[in-house]
Short mmCIF file of C-alpha atoms and ligand atoms in Angstrom, two decimals:
data_model
loop_
_atom_site.label_atom_id
_atom_site.label_comp_id
_atom_site.label_asym_id
_atom_site.label_seq_id
_atom_site.Cartn_x
_atom_site.Cartn_y
_atom_site.Cartn_z
CA MET A 1 -13.76 5.81 25.08
CA THR A 2 -13.58 8.09 22.06
CA SER A 3 -13.88 11.80 22.61
CA ARG A 4 -15.44 12.18 19.19
CA THR A 5 -19.00 11.63 18.07
CA LEU A 6 -19.99 9.58 15.08
CA ARG A 7 -22.28 10.34 12.25
CA HIS A 8 -23.41 8.01 9.52
CA ALA A 9 -22.75 8.82 5.89
CA ALA A 10 -25.86 9.24 3.79
CA PRO A 11 -26.56 6.17 1.62
CA VAL A 12 -25.32 6.47 -1.94
CA ALA A 13 -27.29 4.89 -4.77
CA LEU A 14 -25.51 2.08 -6.58
CA LEU A 15 -25.72 2.55 -10.31
CA ALA A 16 -24.67 0.16 -13.04
CA ALA A 17 -21.07 -0.31 -11.98
CA ALA A 18 -20.55 -2.81 -14.76
CA ALA A 19 -20.84 0.02 -17.25
CA LEU A 20 -17.74 1.54 -15.68
CA SER A 21 -15.73 -1.58 -15.13
CA ILE A 22 -15.13 -5.16 -16.12
CA PHE A 23 -14.75 -5.98 -12.44
CA THR A 24 -17.60 -6.55 -10.03
CA LEU A 25 -17.87 -5.16 -6.51
CA PRO A 26 -17.69 -7.58 -3.62
CA ALA A 27 -21.11 -8.32 -2.19
CA ASP A 28 -20.20 -6.96 1.23
CA ALA A 29 -18.37 -3.88 0.00
CA ALA A 30 -19.55 -0.35 0.67
CA PRO A 31 -21.18 1.66 -2.16
CA ASP A 32 -19.13 2.38 -5.26
CA ARG A 33 -17.43 5.75 -5.66
CA GLY A 34 -17.66 5.30 -9.43
CA ALA A 35 -21.42 5.02 -9.26
CA HIS A 36 -21.61 8.06 -7.01
CA HIS A 37 -19.63 10.19 -9.41
CA ALA A 38 -21.49 8.93 -12.45
CA ASP A 39 -24.34 10.99 -10.94
CA SER A 40 -22.28 14.13 -10.43
CA ARG A 41 -19.86 14.41 -13.33
CA GLN A 42 -19.09 18.07 -12.75
CA ARG A 43 -17.92 17.62 -9.19
CA VAL A 44 -14.20 17.59 -8.60
CA ARG A 45 -13.53 15.71 -5.41
CA GLN A 46 -10.74 16.87 -3.15
CA LEU A 47 -8.63 14.32 -1.37
CA ALA A 48 -10.04 13.64 2.08
CA SER A 49 -8.24 13.67 5.40
CA PRO A 50 -7.07 11.51 7.03
CA LEU A 51 -6.14 9.72 3.84
CA VAL A 52 -7.07 6.11 3.06
CA PHE A 53 -4.39 4.21 1.13
CA GLY A 54 -5.57 1.09 -0.70
CA HIS A 55 -2.93 -1.37 0.53
CA ARG A 56 -1.66 -3.34 -2.48
CA GLY A 57 -4.94 -2.17 -4.08
CA ALA A 58 -8.00 -3.75 -2.52
CA SER A 59 -6.04 -6.80 -1.42
CA GLY A 60 -8.80 -7.95 0.91
CA TYR A 61 -10.97 -8.61 -2.14
CA ARG A 62 -8.62 -9.36 -5.04
CA PRO A 63 -5.16 -10.87 -5.55
CA GLU A 64 -2.80 -8.08 -4.50
CA HIS A 65 -0.93 -5.81 -6.87
CA THR A 66 -3.11 -6.47 -9.90
CA LEU A 67 -4.92 -3.85 -11.96
CA ALA A 68 -8.16 -5.45 -10.73
CA SER A 69 -7.08 -4.87 -7.15
CA TYR A 70 -6.08 -1.24 -7.74
CA GLU A 71 -9.24 -0.50 -9.71
CA LEU A 72 -11.44 -1.89 -6.98
CA ALA A 73 -9.62 0.17 -4.33
CA ILE A 74 -10.31 3.29 -6.38
CA ARG A 75 -13.98 2.38 -6.76
CA LEU A 76 -14.24 1.70 -3.03
CA GLY A 77 -13.05 5.22 -2.27
CA ALA A 78 -9.33 4.87 -1.54
CA ASP A 79 -7.62 8.25 -1.77
CA TYR A 80 -4.33 6.64 -2.79
CA ILE A 81 -3.43 3.24 -4.20
CA GLU A 82 -0.19 1.53 -3.25
CA PRO A 83 2.04 -0.32 -5.73
CA ASP A 84 5.10 -1.97 -4.16
CA LEU A 85 7.84 -1.94 -6.79
CA VAL A 86 10.59 -4.32 -7.88
CA SER A 87 12.56 -4.57 -11.14
CA THR A 88 12.58 -7.00 -14.05
CA LYS A 89 15.78 -8.22 -15.69
CA ASP A 90 15.33 -5.57 -18.37
CA GLY A 91 14.90 -2.76 -15.86
CA VAL A 92 11.12 -2.35 -15.90
CA LEU A 93 9.39 -1.53 -12.62
CA VAL A 94 6.58 -3.95 -11.82
CA ALA A 95 4.18 -4.18 -8.90
CA ARG A 96 5.03 -7.00 -6.47
CA HIS A 97 5.53 -7.02 -2.72
CA GLU A 98 8.63 -9.19 -3.05
CA ASN A 99 11.06 -9.87 -5.86
CA GLU A 100 10.48 -13.59 -5.06
CA ILE A 101 7.16 -14.32 -6.76
CA SER A 102 6.13 -17.89 -5.95
CA GLY A 103 3.68 -16.73 -3.26
CA THR A 104 1.68 -14.43 -5.50
CA THR A 105 1.98 -15.90 -9.02
CA ASP A 106 1.69 -19.23 -10.81
CA VAL A 107 5.38 -19.27 -11.73
CA ALA A 108 5.84 -22.72 -10.14
CA ASP A 109 3.36 -24.14 -12.66
CA HIS A 110 5.46 -23.02 -15.64
CA PRO A 111 7.87 -25.85 -16.58
CA GLU A 112 9.71 -23.54 -18.97
CA PHE A 113 10.88 -21.55 -15.93
CA ALA A 114 11.69 -24.49 -13.63
CA ASP A 115 15.42 -23.90 -14.01
CA ARG A 116 15.10 -20.30 -12.82
CA ARG A 117 14.34 -21.49 -9.27
CA THR A 118 17.26 -20.50 -7.10
CA THR A 119 18.36 -19.34 -3.65
CA LYS A 120 19.59 -15.80 -2.99
CA SER A 121 20.45 -13.61 -0.04
CA ILE A 122 17.95 -10.76 0.05
CA ASP A 123 18.58 -8.16 2.76
CA GLY A 124 20.55 -10.75 4.72
CA VAL A 125 17.91 -13.48 4.48
CA GLN A 126 18.24 -16.67 2.40
CA VAL A 127 15.26 -16.85 0.04
CA THR A 128 14.46 -19.68 -2.38
CA GLY A 129 12.16 -19.32 -5.36
CA TRP A 130 11.81 -17.33 -8.56
CA PHE A 131 12.91 -13.71 -8.73
CA THR A 132 11.63 -10.86 -10.89
CA GLU A 133 15.17 -9.74 -11.74
CA ASP A 134 15.73 -13.09 -13.52
CA PHE A 135 12.80 -12.54 -15.90
CA THR A 136 12.28 -10.09 -18.73
CA LEU A 137 9.03 -8.19 -18.69
CA ALA A 138 7.82 -10.30 -21.62
CA GLU A 139 8.47 -13.46 -19.61
CA LEU A 140 6.78 -12.08 -16.48
CA LYS A 141 3.76 -11.18 -18.56
CA THR A 142 3.16 -14.89 -19.25
CA LEU A 143 2.56 -15.45 -15.51
CA ARG A 144 -0.71 -14.86 -13.69
CA ALA A 145 -1.33 -13.57 -10.18
CA LYS A 146 -2.81 -15.64 -7.37
CA GLU A 147 -4.15 -14.93 -3.89
CA ARG A 148 -1.40 -14.67 -1.26
CA LEU A 149 -3.64 -15.75 1.65
CA PRO A 150 -5.91 -18.51 0.29
CA GLN A 151 -6.65 -19.90 3.76
CA VAL A 152 -7.66 -16.50 5.09
CA ARG A 153 -9.39 -15.19 1.96
CA PRO A 154 -10.59 -18.29 0.07
CA GLY A 155 -13.14 -16.28 -1.91
CA ASN A 156 -10.34 -14.45 -3.64
CA THR A 157 -8.92 -17.64 -5.13
CA ARG A 158 -11.64 -17.52 -7.81
CA TYR A 159 -9.52 -14.77 -9.38
CA ASP A 160 -6.36 -16.90 -9.45
CA GLY A 161 -4.96 -17.13 -12.95
CA ARG A 162 -6.88 -14.14 -14.32
CA PHE A 163 -4.61 -11.14 -13.88
CA GLU A 164 -1.13 -10.19 -15.09
CA ILE A 165 1.68 -8.62 -13.11
CA PRO A 166 1.25 -4.91 -13.91
CA THR A 167 4.03 -2.45 -14.68
CA LEU A 168 4.18 0.89 -12.89
CA THR A 169 3.30 2.51 -16.21
CA GLU A 170 0.14 0.40 -16.46
CA VAL A 171 -0.80 1.34 -12.90
CA LEU A 172 -0.40 5.04 -13.67
CA ARG A 173 -2.43 4.63 -16.86
CA LEU A 174 -5.18 3.01 -14.82
CA VAL A 175 -5.12 5.93 -12.38
CA ARG A 176 -5.31 8.43 -15.23
CA THR A 177 -8.26 6.56 -16.77
CA TRP A 178 -10.19 6.49 -13.48
CA GLU A 179 -9.42 10.11 -12.68
CA LYS A 180 -11.09 11.01 -15.97
CA LYS A 181 -14.04 8.70 -15.34
CA LEU A 182 -14.63 9.97 -11.82
CA HIS A 183 -13.54 13.59 -12.27
CA THR A 184 -11.45 13.18 -9.17
CA THR A 185 -7.91 13.00 -7.90
CA ILE A 186 -6.47 9.57 -7.17
CA GLY A 187 -3.14 9.43 -5.40
CA VAL A 188 -0.36 6.88 -5.87
CA ALA A 189 2.00 5.67 -3.14
CA PRO A 190 4.78 3.62 -4.77
CA GLU A 191 7.11 1.75 -2.41
CA THR A 192 10.65 0.86 -3.43
CA LYS A 193 11.28 -2.71 -2.27
CA HIS A 194 14.84 -3.86 -1.44
CA PRO A 195 16.49 -0.74 -2.93
CA THR A 196 20.01 -1.58 -1.72
CA TYR A 197 19.73 -5.09 -3.14
CA PHE A 198 18.53 -3.83 -6.52
CA ASP A 199 21.37 -1.28 -6.58
CA SER A 200 23.79 -4.15 -5.95
CA ILE A 201 22.67 -5.99 -9.09
CA GLY A 202 22.67 -2.92 -11.32
CA LEU A 203 18.89 -2.46 -11.38
CA SER A 204 18.48 0.73 -9.39
CA LEU A 205 14.83 1.51 -8.67
CA GLU A 206 14.94 5.24 -8.04
CA GLU A 207 15.82 6.60 -11.49
CA PRO A 208 13.18 4.64 -13.45
CA LEU A 209 10.62 5.47 -10.77
CA VAL A 210 11.23 9.21 -11.01
CA ALA A 211 11.40 9.04 -14.82
CA THR A 212 8.07 7.22 -14.99
CA LEU A 213 6.39 9.68 -12.64
CA ASP A 214 7.82 12.51 -14.72
CA ARG A 215 6.32 11.02 -17.91
CA PHE A 216 2.90 11.21 -16.27
CA GLY A 217 3.46 14.75 -14.94
CA LEU A 218 3.55 13.38 -11.39
CA ASP A 219 7.05 14.48 -10.37
CA ARG A 220 6.07 17.68 -8.57
CA ARG A 221 5.82 18.76 -4.96
CA LYS A 222 2.04 18.95 -5.15
CA SER A 223 1.57 15.80 -7.23
CA PRO A 224 -0.79 13.33 -5.55
CA VAL A 225 2.13 10.96 -5.03
CA VAL A 226 4.16 9.81 -2.05
CA ILE A 227 7.19 7.52 -2.40
CA GLN A 228 7.82 5.07 0.44
CA SER A 229 10.79 3.06 1.62
CA PHE A 230 11.81 1.04 4.68
CA GLU A 231 15.39 2.09 3.91
CA VAL A 232 16.85 5.53 4.60
CA SER A 233 19.62 6.08 2.05
CA ASN A 234 17.42 5.74 -1.00
CA LEU A 235 14.90 8.22 0.43
CA GLN A 236 17.77 10.68 0.98
CA GLU A 237 18.81 10.04 -2.63
CA LEU A 238 15.22 10.52 -3.82
CA ASP A 239 15.07 13.80 -1.89
CA HIS A 240 17.64 15.09 -4.41
CA LEU A 241 16.02 13.42 -7.43
CA THR A 242 12.42 14.55 -6.99
CA ASP A 243 10.17 17.04 -5.22
CA VAL A 244 7.52 14.38 -4.57
CA PRO A 245 6.77 13.86 -0.82
CA LEU A 246 8.58 10.92 0.77
CA VAL A 247 7.51 8.41 3.45
CA GLN A 248 10.02 6.87 5.86
CA LEU A 249 8.52 3.48 6.70
CA THR A 250 9.45 1.94 10.04
CA GLY A 251 8.91 -1.39 11.76
CA ALA A 252 7.95 -2.20 15.33
CA SER A 253 11.37 -3.87 15.66
CA GLY A 254 14.64 -4.05 13.75
CA GLY A 255 16.05 -1.33 11.57
CA PRO A 256 16.61 -0.26 7.97
CA PHE A 257 18.72 -2.79 6.03
CA ASP A 258 20.93 -0.14 4.46
CA LEU A 259 22.00 1.15 7.90
CA SER A 260 22.30 -2.26 9.55
CA ALA A 261 26.12 -2.04 9.63
CA GLN A 262 25.92 1.00 11.91
CA GLY A 263 23.17 -0.54 14.02
CA THR A 264 20.47 2.06 13.33
CA THR A 265 17.09 0.93 14.64
CA TYR A 266 13.55 1.98 13.85
CA ALA A 267 13.18 2.79 17.56
CA GLN A 268 15.88 5.41 17.10
CA ILE A 269 14.26 6.73 13.94
CA THR A 270 10.88 7.12 15.64
CA SER A 271 12.28 8.88 18.73
CA ALA A 272 11.66 12.61 18.99
CA GLU A 273 15.25 13.27 17.94
CA GLY A 274 15.08 10.71 15.13
CA LEU A 275 11.90 12.26 13.75
CA ARG A 276 13.58 15.65 13.55
CA LYS A 277 16.25 13.97 11.37
CA VAL A 278 13.57 12.30 9.24
CA ALA A 279 12.05 15.73 8.62
CA ARG A 280 15.24 16.76 6.79
CA TYR A 281 14.51 14.38 3.89
CA ALA A 282 10.98 12.99 4.28
CA ASP A 283 7.50 14.37 4.79
CA TRP A 284 5.80 11.38 6.35
CA ILE A 285 6.61 8.56 8.69
CA GLY A 286 4.93 5.23 7.99
CA PRO A 287 4.97 3.16 11.21
CA ASP A 288 3.44 -0.18 12.00
CA LYS A 289 0.11 0.61 13.67
CA ILE A 290 1.46 -1.06 16.81
CA GLN A 291 3.97 1.78 17.12
CA VAL A 292 1.05 4.24 17.46
CA LEU A 293 -1.25 2.02 19.53
CA PRO A 294 0.96 -0.36 21.52
CA ARG A 295 -0.64 -3.54 22.84
CA ASP A 296 -0.68 -4.95 26.33
CA VAL A 297 0.19 -8.54 27.22
CA ALA A 298 -3.31 -9.63 26.17
CA GLY A 299 -2.87 -8.05 22.74
CA ALA A 300 -5.27 -5.19 23.41
CA THR A 301 -4.68 -1.55 22.53
CA GLY A 302 -4.71 1.19 25.14
CA ARG A 303 -3.26 4.68 25.25
CA PRO A 304 -1.40 5.89 22.15
CA SER A 305 2.36 6.24 22.19
CA ASP A 306 4.00 9.65 21.77
CA LEU A 307 4.86 8.93 18.15
CA VAL A 308 2.11 10.97 16.46
CA ARG A 309 2.69 13.93 18.79
CA ASP A 310 6.45 13.84 18.25
CA ALA A 311 6.10 13.44 14.49
CA HIS A 312 3.74 16.40 14.24
CA ARG A 313 6.09 18.50 16.35
CA ALA A 314 8.83 17.64 13.87
CA GLY A 315 6.57 18.60 10.96
CA VAL A 316 6.14 15.01 9.79
CA ARG A 317 2.78 13.42 8.99
CA VAL A 318 1.91 9.87 10.03
CA VAL A 319 0.44 7.07 7.90
CA VAL A 320 0.13 3.68 9.63
CA TYR A 321 0.08 0.18 8.17
CA THR A 322 -1.81 -2.16 7.92
CA VAL A 323 -5.50 -2.24 8.78
CA ARG A 324 -7.13 -5.56 7.88
CA ASP A 325 -10.69 -6.59 8.68
CA GLU A 326 -10.02 -10.15 9.82
CA ASN A 327 -9.83 -10.93 13.55
CA GLN A 328 -6.31 -12.32 13.41
CA PHE A 329 -4.96 -8.95 12.28
CA LEU A 330 -6.92 -6.91 14.83
CA PRO A 331 -5.99 -6.08 18.42
CA THR A 332 -7.76 -8.49 20.76
CA ASN A 333 -10.13 -5.78 22.02
CA PHE A 334 -11.56 -5.39 18.50
CA ARG A 335 -12.03 -9.08 17.66
CA THR A 336 -15.50 -10.53 17.20
CA GLY A 337 -15.95 -14.23 18.02
CA THR A 338 -13.18 -16.79 17.82
CA ASP A 339 -12.75 -17.45 14.08
CA PRO A 340 -9.40 -15.87 13.15
CA ASN A 341 -10.55 -15.41 9.55
CA ALA A 342 -13.91 -13.83 10.40
CA LYS A 343 -14.24 -10.08 10.26
CA GLY A 344 -13.98 -8.17 13.51
CA ASP A 345 -14.65 -4.63 14.64
CA VAL A 346 -12.30 -2.94 12.20
CA ARG A 347 -14.27 0.26 12.51
CA GLY A 348 -13.40 0.36 16.19
CA GLU A 349 -9.72 -0.06 15.42
CA VAL A 350 -9.79 2.67 12.76
CA GLU A 351 -11.57 5.06 15.12
CA SER A 352 -8.89 4.44 17.76
CA LEU A 353 -6.17 5.20 15.22
CA LEU A 354 -7.98 8.35 14.09
CA ASP A 355 -8.38 9.41 17.71
CA ALA A 356 -4.62 8.99 18.09
CA GLY A 357 -4.19 11.72 15.47
CA ILE A 358 -2.87 9.83 12.45
CA ASP A 359 -2.95 11.46 9.01
CA GLY A 360 -3.48 8.34 6.93
CA LEU A 361 -3.76 4.57 7.02
CA PHE A 362 -3.05 1.65 4.72
CA CYS A 363 -6.04 -0.67 4.44
CA ASP A 364 -6.59 -4.04 2.73
CA TYR A 365 -10.32 -3.30 2.67
CA ALA A 366 -10.40 0.34 1.58
CA ASP A 367 -14.16 0.60 2.05
CA SER A 368 -13.92 -0.33 5.73
CA CYS A 369 -11.48 2.49 6.37
CA VAL A 370 -13.36 5.02 4.23
CA ASP A 371 -16.58 4.11 6.03
CA ALA A 372 -14.98 4.51 9.45
CA ARG A 373 -13.19 7.71 8.45
CA ASP A 374 -16.29 9.32 6.94
CA GLY A 375 -18.39 8.40 9.95
CA TRP A 376 -15.89 9.95 12.35
CA VAL A 377 -16.09 13.59 13.38
CA GLU A 378 -13.42 15.44 15.28
O1 G3P B 401 3.93 0.48 2.67
C1 G3P B 401 3.10 0.38 3.77
C2 G3P B 401 3.04 -1.03 4.04
O2 G3P B 401 2.65 -1.60 2.83
C3 G3P B 401 4.36 -1.56 4.47
O3 G3P B 401 4.32 -2.89 4.58
O4 G3P B 401 5.18 -5.01 3.85
O5 G3P B 401 2.89 -4.35 3.21
O6 G3P B 401 4.84 -3.29 2.14
P1 G3P B 401 4.30 -3.92 3.38
CA1 CA B 402 3.96 -1.49 0.88
#
């Protein structure tokens, strides 16, 4: 049982959101931050705590890593939006979760690119498909995004074919535009994907990332930016390249690819001793939520692990991934009914994570996490 009490946020009037955006709000989404701030233009909102990170934008409602997805996350109240980054052939950073793009774009429907289909070893895994590093930005811009999980989120497929793959620059322009519209601060949490692999093909991610942030005045210690990586070496490199806070991502199993030869595991990294080492180069740890709230044999959460306590003792903040509303992604004690694609008690899960002392969380449905966070009182 939670030791905290809950309050309910006061209802916020929905104004004409269409005047602010070409994108519509989902019918079941919480009220629109844009509408709220249209009523209070002089207010400058401070970032809340714990922070809500719009995971791949508002990927519960829109095809992930599109400007439409990021914009919706902002309007739903996300404190930060999260572009995963890979490189094009001509060295431009674009927002995709993988460099292999058949799962989230219509590349397979483009006969002019049929001969680009190939098999590569990415982080020790054989992957077949089409890869961003084999396309110029101009070529990638002819593709359109599609929903990654059409069986789980069939409503999102109506947006298939509508949105381009955005560049990091376009994402930062979008953020700047919405900061002006809302008179607020919107954070950005770029994640470098497969940094060792991209180094190996001469398309290093770190330098263009820092240069792009610098162009937007976002390369400072207090910039509303955090840079994430599942690898260690590139975060240590970034610690010398930029003052921006860094997030060491970890998994519930395995270890960072760049340190696989020496057998380093995420379990070692998230030990009390490992966290003290993380604190030398990073400011946050980004564990799988299961590492904070382990599950029993029935898949239910119980007492938190020591991870948050140990991280805080080491001076490291904790942002967990990934909160998703659908039953299949929830611990069994927060599921509602038996349909794996139906929405469960995500608010209950978020409250448990907040009770465990986390400092932030990545959410596919930003509004669900904002709603739970803002209705939760320490
Ligand atoms: O970056 C936090 C979370 O996004 C990590 O998982 O695989 O969704 O990038 P992934
Ligand atoms: Ca990510």
